[in-house]
XYZ file of C-alpha atoms in Angstrom:
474
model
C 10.448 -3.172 33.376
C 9.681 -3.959 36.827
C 6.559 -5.762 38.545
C 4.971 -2.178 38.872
C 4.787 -2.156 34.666
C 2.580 -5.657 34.972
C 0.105 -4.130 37.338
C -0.968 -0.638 36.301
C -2.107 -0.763 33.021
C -5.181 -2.454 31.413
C -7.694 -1.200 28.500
C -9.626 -0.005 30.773
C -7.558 2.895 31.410
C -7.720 4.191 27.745
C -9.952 7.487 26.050
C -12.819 6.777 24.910
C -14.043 7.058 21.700
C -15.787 8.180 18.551
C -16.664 5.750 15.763
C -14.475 5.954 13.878
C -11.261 7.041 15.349
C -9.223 4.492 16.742
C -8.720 4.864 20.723
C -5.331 6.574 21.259
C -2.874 7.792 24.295
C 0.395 8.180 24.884
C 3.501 7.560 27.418
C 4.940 10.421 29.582
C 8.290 10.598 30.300
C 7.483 8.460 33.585
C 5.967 5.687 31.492
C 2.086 6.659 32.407
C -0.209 6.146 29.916
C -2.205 9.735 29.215
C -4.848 10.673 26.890
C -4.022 12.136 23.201
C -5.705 13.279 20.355
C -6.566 10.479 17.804
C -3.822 10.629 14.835
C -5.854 8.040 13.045
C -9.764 7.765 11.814
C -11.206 4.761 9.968
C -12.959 6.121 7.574
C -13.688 2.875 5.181
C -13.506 -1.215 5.226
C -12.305 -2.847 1.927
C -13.705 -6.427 1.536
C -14.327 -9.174 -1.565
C -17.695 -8.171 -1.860
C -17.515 -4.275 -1.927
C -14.382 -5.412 -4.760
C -16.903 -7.631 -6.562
C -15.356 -10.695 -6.285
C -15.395 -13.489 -3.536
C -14.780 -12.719 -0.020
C -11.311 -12.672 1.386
C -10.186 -15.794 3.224
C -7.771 -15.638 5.771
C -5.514 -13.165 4.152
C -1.941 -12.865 5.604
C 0.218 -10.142 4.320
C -0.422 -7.146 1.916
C 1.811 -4.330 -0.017
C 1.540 -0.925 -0.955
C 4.051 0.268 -4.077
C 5.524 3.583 -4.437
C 2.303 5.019 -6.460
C 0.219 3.251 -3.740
C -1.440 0.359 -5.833
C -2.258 -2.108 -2.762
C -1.456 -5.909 -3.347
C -3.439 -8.321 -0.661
C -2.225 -12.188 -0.227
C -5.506 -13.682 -0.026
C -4.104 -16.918 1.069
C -7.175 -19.095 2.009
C -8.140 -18.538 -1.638
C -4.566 -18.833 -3.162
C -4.515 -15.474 -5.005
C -3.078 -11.776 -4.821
C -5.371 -9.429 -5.182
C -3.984 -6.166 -6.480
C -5.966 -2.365 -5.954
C -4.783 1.161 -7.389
C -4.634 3.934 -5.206
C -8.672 4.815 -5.012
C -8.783 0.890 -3.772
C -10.822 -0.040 -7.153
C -9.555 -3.882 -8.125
C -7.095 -3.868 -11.169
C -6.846 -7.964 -11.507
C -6.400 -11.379 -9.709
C -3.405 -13.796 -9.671
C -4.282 -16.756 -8.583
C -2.115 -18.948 -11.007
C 0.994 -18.568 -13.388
C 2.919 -20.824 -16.186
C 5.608 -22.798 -14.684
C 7.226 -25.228 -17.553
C 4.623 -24.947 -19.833
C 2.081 -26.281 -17.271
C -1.035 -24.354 -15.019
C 0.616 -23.951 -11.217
C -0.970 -22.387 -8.341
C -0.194 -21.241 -5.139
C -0.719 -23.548 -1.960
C -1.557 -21.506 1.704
C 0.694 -18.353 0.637
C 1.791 -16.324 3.741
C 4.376 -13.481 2.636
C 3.753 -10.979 -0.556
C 6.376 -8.534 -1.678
C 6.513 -6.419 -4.436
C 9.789 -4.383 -6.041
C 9.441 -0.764 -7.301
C 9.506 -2.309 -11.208
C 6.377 -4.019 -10.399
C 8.227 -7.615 -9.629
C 6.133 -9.710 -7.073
C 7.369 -12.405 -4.761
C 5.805 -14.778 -2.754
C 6.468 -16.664 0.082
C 4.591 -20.337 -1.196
C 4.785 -21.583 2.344
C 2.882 -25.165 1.639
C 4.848 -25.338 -1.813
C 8.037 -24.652 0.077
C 9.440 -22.159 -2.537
C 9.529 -18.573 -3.103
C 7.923 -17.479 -6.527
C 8.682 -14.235 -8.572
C 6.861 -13.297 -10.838
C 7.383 -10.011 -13.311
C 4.500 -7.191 -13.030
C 2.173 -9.284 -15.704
C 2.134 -12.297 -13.966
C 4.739 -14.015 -15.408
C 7.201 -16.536 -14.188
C 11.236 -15.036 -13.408
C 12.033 -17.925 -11.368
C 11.482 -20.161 -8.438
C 13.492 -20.347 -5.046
C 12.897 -23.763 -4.161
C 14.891 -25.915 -1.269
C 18.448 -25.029 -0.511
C 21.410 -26.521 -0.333
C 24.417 -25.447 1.672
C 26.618 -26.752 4.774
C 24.727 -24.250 6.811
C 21.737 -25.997 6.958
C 20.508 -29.512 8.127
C 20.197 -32.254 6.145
C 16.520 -32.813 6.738
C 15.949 -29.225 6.707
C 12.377 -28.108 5.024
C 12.210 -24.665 3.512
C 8.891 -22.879 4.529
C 9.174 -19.358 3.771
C 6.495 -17.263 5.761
C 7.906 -13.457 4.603
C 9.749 -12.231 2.094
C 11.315 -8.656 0.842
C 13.508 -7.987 -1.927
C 16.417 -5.046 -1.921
C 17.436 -3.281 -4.758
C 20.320 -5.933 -5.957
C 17.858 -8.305 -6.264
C 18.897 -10.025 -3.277
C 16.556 -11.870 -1.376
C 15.532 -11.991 2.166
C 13.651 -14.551 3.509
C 11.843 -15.375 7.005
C 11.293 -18.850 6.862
C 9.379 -21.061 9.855
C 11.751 -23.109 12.484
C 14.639 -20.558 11.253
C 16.351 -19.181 14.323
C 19.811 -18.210 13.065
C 17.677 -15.024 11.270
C 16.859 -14.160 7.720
C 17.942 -16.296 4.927
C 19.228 -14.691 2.271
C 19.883 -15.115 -1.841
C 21.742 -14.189 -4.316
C 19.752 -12.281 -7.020
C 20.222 -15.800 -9.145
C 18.222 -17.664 -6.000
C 21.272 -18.987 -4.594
C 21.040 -19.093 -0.760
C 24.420 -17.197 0.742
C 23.938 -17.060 4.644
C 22.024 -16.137 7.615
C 21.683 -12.476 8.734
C 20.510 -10.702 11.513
C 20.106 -13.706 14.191
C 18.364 -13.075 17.053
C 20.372 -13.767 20.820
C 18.993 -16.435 22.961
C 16.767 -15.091 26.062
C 17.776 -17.447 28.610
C 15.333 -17.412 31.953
C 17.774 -17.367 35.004
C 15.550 -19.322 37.378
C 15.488 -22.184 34.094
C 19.262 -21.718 33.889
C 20.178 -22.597 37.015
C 17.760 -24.994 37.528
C 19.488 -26.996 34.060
C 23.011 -26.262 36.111
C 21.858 -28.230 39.152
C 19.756 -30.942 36.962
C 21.151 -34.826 36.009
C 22.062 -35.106 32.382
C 18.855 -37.051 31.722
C 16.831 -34.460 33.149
C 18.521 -31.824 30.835
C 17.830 -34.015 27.929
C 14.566 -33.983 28.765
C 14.307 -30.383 28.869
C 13.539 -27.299 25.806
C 16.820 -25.861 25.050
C 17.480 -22.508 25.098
C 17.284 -21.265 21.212
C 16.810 -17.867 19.967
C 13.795 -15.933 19.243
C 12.349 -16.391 15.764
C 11.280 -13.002 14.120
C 7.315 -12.012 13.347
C 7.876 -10.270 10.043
C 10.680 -7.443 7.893
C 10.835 -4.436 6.008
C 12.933 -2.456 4.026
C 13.662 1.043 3.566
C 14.826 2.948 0.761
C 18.114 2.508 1.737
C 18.337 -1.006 1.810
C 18.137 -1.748 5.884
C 16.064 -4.097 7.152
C 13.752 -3.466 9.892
C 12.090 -6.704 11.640
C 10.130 -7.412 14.317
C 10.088 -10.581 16.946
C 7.003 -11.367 18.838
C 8.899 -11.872 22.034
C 9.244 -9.420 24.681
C 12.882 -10.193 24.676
C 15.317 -7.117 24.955
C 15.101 -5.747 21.841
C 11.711 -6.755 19.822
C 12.386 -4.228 16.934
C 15.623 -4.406 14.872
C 17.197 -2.540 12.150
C 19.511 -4.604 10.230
C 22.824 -3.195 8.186
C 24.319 -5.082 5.255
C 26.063 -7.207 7.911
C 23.346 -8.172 10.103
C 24.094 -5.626 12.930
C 21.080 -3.955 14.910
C 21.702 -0.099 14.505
C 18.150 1.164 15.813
C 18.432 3.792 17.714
C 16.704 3.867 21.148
C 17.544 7.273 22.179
C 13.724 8.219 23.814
C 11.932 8.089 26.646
C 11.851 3.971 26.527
C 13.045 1.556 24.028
C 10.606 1.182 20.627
C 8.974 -2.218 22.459
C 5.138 -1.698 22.008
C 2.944 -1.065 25.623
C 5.240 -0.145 28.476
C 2.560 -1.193 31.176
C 0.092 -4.287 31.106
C -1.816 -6.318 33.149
C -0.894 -9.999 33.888
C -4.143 -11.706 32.145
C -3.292 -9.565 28.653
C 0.734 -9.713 28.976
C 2.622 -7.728 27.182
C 2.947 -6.703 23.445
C 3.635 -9.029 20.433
C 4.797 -7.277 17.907
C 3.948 -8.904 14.479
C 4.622 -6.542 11.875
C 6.827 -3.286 10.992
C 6.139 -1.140 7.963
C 9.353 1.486 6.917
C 7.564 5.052 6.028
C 9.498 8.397 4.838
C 12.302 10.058 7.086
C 12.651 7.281 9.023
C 9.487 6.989 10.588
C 8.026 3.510 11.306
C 4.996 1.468 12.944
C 4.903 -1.619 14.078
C 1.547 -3.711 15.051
C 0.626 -5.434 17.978
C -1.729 -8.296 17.358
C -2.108 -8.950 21.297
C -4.025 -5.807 21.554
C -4.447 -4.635 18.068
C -2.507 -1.516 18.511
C -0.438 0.265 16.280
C 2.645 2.121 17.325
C 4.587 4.884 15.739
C 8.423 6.251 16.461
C 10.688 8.976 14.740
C 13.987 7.676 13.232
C 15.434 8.595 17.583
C 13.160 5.895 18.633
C 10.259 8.310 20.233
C 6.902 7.129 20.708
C 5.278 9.889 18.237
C 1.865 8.329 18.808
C -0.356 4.776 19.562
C -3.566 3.983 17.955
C -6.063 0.810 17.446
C -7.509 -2.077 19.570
C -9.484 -4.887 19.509
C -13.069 -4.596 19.334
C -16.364 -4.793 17.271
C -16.825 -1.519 15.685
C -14.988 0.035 12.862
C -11.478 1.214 13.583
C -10.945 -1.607 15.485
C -10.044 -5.571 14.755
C -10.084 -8.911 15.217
C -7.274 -10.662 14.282
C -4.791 -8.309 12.909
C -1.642 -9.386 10.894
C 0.067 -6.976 8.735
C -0.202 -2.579 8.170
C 1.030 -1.086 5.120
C 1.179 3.173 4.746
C -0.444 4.517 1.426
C 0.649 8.173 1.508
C -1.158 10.053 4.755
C -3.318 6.794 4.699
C -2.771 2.803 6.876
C -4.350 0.333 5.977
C -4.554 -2.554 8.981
C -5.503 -5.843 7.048
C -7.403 -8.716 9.635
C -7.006 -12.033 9.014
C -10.640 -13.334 10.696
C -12.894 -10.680 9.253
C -11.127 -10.968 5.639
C -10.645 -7.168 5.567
C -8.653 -4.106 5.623
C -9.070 -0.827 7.747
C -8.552 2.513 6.022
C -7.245 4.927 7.964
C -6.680 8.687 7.416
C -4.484 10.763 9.310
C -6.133 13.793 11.359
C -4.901 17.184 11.507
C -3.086 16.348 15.237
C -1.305 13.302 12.991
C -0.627 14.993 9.781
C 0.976 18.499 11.847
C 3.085 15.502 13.894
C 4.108 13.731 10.739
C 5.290 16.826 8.906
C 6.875 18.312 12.073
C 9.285 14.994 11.836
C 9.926 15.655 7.942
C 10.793 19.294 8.521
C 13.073 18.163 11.057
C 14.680 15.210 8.636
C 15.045 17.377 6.041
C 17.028 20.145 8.084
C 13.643 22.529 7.916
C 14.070 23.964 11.519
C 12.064 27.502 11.084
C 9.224 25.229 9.763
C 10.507 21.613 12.116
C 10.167 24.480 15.642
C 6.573 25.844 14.461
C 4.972 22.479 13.780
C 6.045 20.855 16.692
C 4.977 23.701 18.824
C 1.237 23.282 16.588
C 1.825 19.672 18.005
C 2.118 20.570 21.539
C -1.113 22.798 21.587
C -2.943 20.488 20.200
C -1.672 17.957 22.858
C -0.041 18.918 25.916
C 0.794 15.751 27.056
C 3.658 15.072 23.965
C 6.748 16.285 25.246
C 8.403 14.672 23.095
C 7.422 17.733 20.948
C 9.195 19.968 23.151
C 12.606 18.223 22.608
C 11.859 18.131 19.064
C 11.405 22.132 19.244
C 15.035 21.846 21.274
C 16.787 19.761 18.589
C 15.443 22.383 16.021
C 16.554 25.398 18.330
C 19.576 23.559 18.788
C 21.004 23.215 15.191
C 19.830 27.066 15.081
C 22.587 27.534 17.417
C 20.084 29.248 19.919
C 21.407 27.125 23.238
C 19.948 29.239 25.479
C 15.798 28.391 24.491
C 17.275 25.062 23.413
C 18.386 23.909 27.001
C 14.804 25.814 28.366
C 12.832 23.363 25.530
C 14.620 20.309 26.610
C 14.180 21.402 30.398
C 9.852 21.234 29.533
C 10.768 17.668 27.650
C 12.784 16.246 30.358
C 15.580 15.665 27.365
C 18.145 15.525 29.914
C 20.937 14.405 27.126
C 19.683 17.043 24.573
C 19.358 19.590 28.090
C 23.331 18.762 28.830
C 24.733 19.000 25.395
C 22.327 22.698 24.667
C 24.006 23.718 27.875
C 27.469 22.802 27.640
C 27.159 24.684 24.273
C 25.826 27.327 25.947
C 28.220 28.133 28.553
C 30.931 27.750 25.508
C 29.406 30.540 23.836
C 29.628 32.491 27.130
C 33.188 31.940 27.289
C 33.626 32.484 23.712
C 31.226 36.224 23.966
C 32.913 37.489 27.152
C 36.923 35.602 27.234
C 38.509 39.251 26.572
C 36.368 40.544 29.473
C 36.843 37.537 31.613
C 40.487 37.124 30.787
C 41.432 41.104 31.556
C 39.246 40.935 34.803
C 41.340 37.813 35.818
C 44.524 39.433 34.666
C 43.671 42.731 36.872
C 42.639 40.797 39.893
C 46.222 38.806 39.489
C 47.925 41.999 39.162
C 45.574 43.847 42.275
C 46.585 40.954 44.101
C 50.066 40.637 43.272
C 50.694 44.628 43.984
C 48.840 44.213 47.494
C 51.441 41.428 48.100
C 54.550 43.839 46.999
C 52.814 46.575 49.437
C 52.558 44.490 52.372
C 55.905 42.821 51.664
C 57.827 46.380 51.914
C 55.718 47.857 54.953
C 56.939 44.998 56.856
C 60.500 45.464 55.907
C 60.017 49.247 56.469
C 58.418 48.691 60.509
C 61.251 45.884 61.113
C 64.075 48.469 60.101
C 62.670 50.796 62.293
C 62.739 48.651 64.835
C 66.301 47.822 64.999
């Protein structure tokens, strides 16, 4: 982005208001930040004491399953706290057999848990990675690992952790920059995946060019950026974030470590487009995978959550710091529990409810429709969306895709035209004029072939008058 996207845009410039829903807006095709409906209300705070039990302290990471029990790393305390779906508290871990003997977890940081009920945890001050089975129960311990690919005085610190279906395991760990480690289902550590490039500063990189080699030595050296946190969805890619504002802050990892995001709207997924010097720019910290290929990622700079569609649109922005409720203070990881997201902060030793509004839930089943090849349905919702908020056109190209695989090119192109889709405008078109051709080639062709024969017979005519007046006049 240019110096113009450091200048314009500050918190001041947001909506206000209610209690209770989180301060939201949008970007326009131009990259202005505009007002929006809220797609997000707070409508309760989860802490210790409302649980019965002590007070959260410093939590880090948290999990919802499948049937939306909710498992919170309460790492200052050394436990896992696990909810069901009403948020009522179902039990504590906060220590496990290991060899016959009581162990206990030292400044956790990273919680996952499998479908089966299998938990892992990143044991960052143990410097292992514990699974347990869904009593409680020791499967195993990933402790330091050995392999050529690592340094000899290398120290495993895992800080986040998921798990894919094989049992494989993926594992951010701190001072990693070649990406996620990952292991076998057996623990075994296989390779690197997913490493970030190195974001080299051009002014730095000459100024190392021109520099004596003890200068250089003295110098940082240009490594890559570490990532913030993963995810997984049901299909087994990861999704991860870096807190960077490098090129491309939010990945999506295949099997071999290539990004395959796609970054087909109005901007790249990246967090705020526009920000003022003093604040800087986004850090993205966290990503959490929902259904047809929705996702959110948080920023813990401003304490905003942002939402794109599988294409990479901005579908809606909602959150901030502050002191009253739907707000935070030190936010660190989001988790979806059906319409619900929960924000957990790491200061106040709580976690945000959120329920989705009308404007949010007609948005979020206007993508579904769409995923699941629903156009009738995918065309009416998104048009719902649009009243409700003129300012998304992103629901007018979503009305275009819809019209599109409905074959109708003609409203298509007009739908992408109001969304300034210009690829999704060109391709509605081009289709268009082929079903022109394809409606009117017998008329087209017998016009042309008439006009070739009128022309040719004029050409005969003229051809034989002339020969006719110069016979005459010899």
């Amino acid at each position: 982005m240019s110096m113009v996207c450091l200048l314009l845009f500050s918190s001041a410039a947001l909506p206000a208001s209610a209690d209770g829903e989180a301060d939201a807006y949008h970007y326009s095709f131009y990259g202005d930040a505009v007002p929006a409906p809220a797609a997000y209300e707070a409508t309760m705070i989860i802490t210790g004491k409302k649980l019965n039990i002590s007070a959260f302290k410093e939590p880090t990471d948290m999990h919802v399953t499948k049937d939306e029990r909710v498992y919170v790393l309460d790492s200052g305390n050394g436990r896992i706290v696990e909810l069901d779906r009403n948020f009522k508290l179902v039990r504590t871990i906060d220590s496990f057999i290991n060899e016959g003997k009581k162990d206990q977890f030292k400044n956790p940081q990273g919680l996952f848990v499998t479908d089966k009920g299998d938990i892992l945890v990143a044991d960052s001050d143990n410097h292992r990675v514990v699974h347990l089975d869904d009593k409680g129960e020791l499967v195993k311990i990933v402790a330091e690992p050995k392999s050529d690919l690592l340094k000899e005085d290398f120290q495993f610190k895992p800080i986040r952790i998921v798990m894919d279906k094989g049992d494989r395991i993926y594992v951010m760990a701190e001072g990693v920059f070649d990406g996620f480690m990952e292991f076998s289902a057996d623990g075994v550590f296989s390779s690197f995946i997913g490493a970030n490039r190195v974001q080299v500063d051009p002014v730095e990189y000459l100024w190392k060019r021109l520099a004596t080699r003890e200068q250089r030595s003295q110098m940082v050296m240009f490594t890559p950026t570490e990532f913030t946190n993963l995810d997984m969805d049901e299909e087994g890619f990861i999704y991860a974030t870096s807190g960077d504002r490098g090129k491309d802050p939010i990945k999506k990892l295949n099997a071999q470590g290539t990004d395959i995001l796609r970054r087909e709207g109005y901007s790249a997924p990246q967090g705020d487009l526009r920000y003022m010097n003093e604040s800087g720019p986004s850090r993205l910290i966290d990503v959490d995978v929902g259904d047809s290929d929705m996702y959110s990622v948080l920023d813990s700079n401003k304490g905003r959550i942002f939402t794109y569609n599988g294409d990479g649109y901005l579908l809606h922005i909602f959150g901030g710091i502050g002191n009253r409720i739907g707000l935070f203070n030190t936010p660190v990881a989001l988790e979806r529990a059906g319409d619900r997201m929960l924000v957990l902060d790491k200061a106040l030793g709580e976690i945000t409810v959120f329920q989705t509004t009308e404007y949010g839930r007609t948005l979020h089943d206007a993508v579904r429709s769409y995923y699941n090849g629903e156009e009738d349905k995918s065309s009416q919702l998104f048009a719902k969306a649009a009243e409700m908020n003129a300012n998304l056109e992103y629901a007018y190209a979503g009305i275009g895709k819809a019209l599109l695989r409905q074959k109708q090119y003609a409203e298509s192109a007009e739908y992408f035209k109001q969304s300034m889709e210009r690829k999704g405008y060109s391709k509605a078109f081009l289709l268009y004029r082929k079903e022109l051709m394809r409606e009117h080639f017998s008329w087209v062709m017998s016009g042309i072939f008439l006009a070739v024969a009128a022309f040719v017979t004029v050409v005969i005519v003229r051809r034989q008058r002339r020969r006719t007046t110069n016979a005459g006049i010899k």
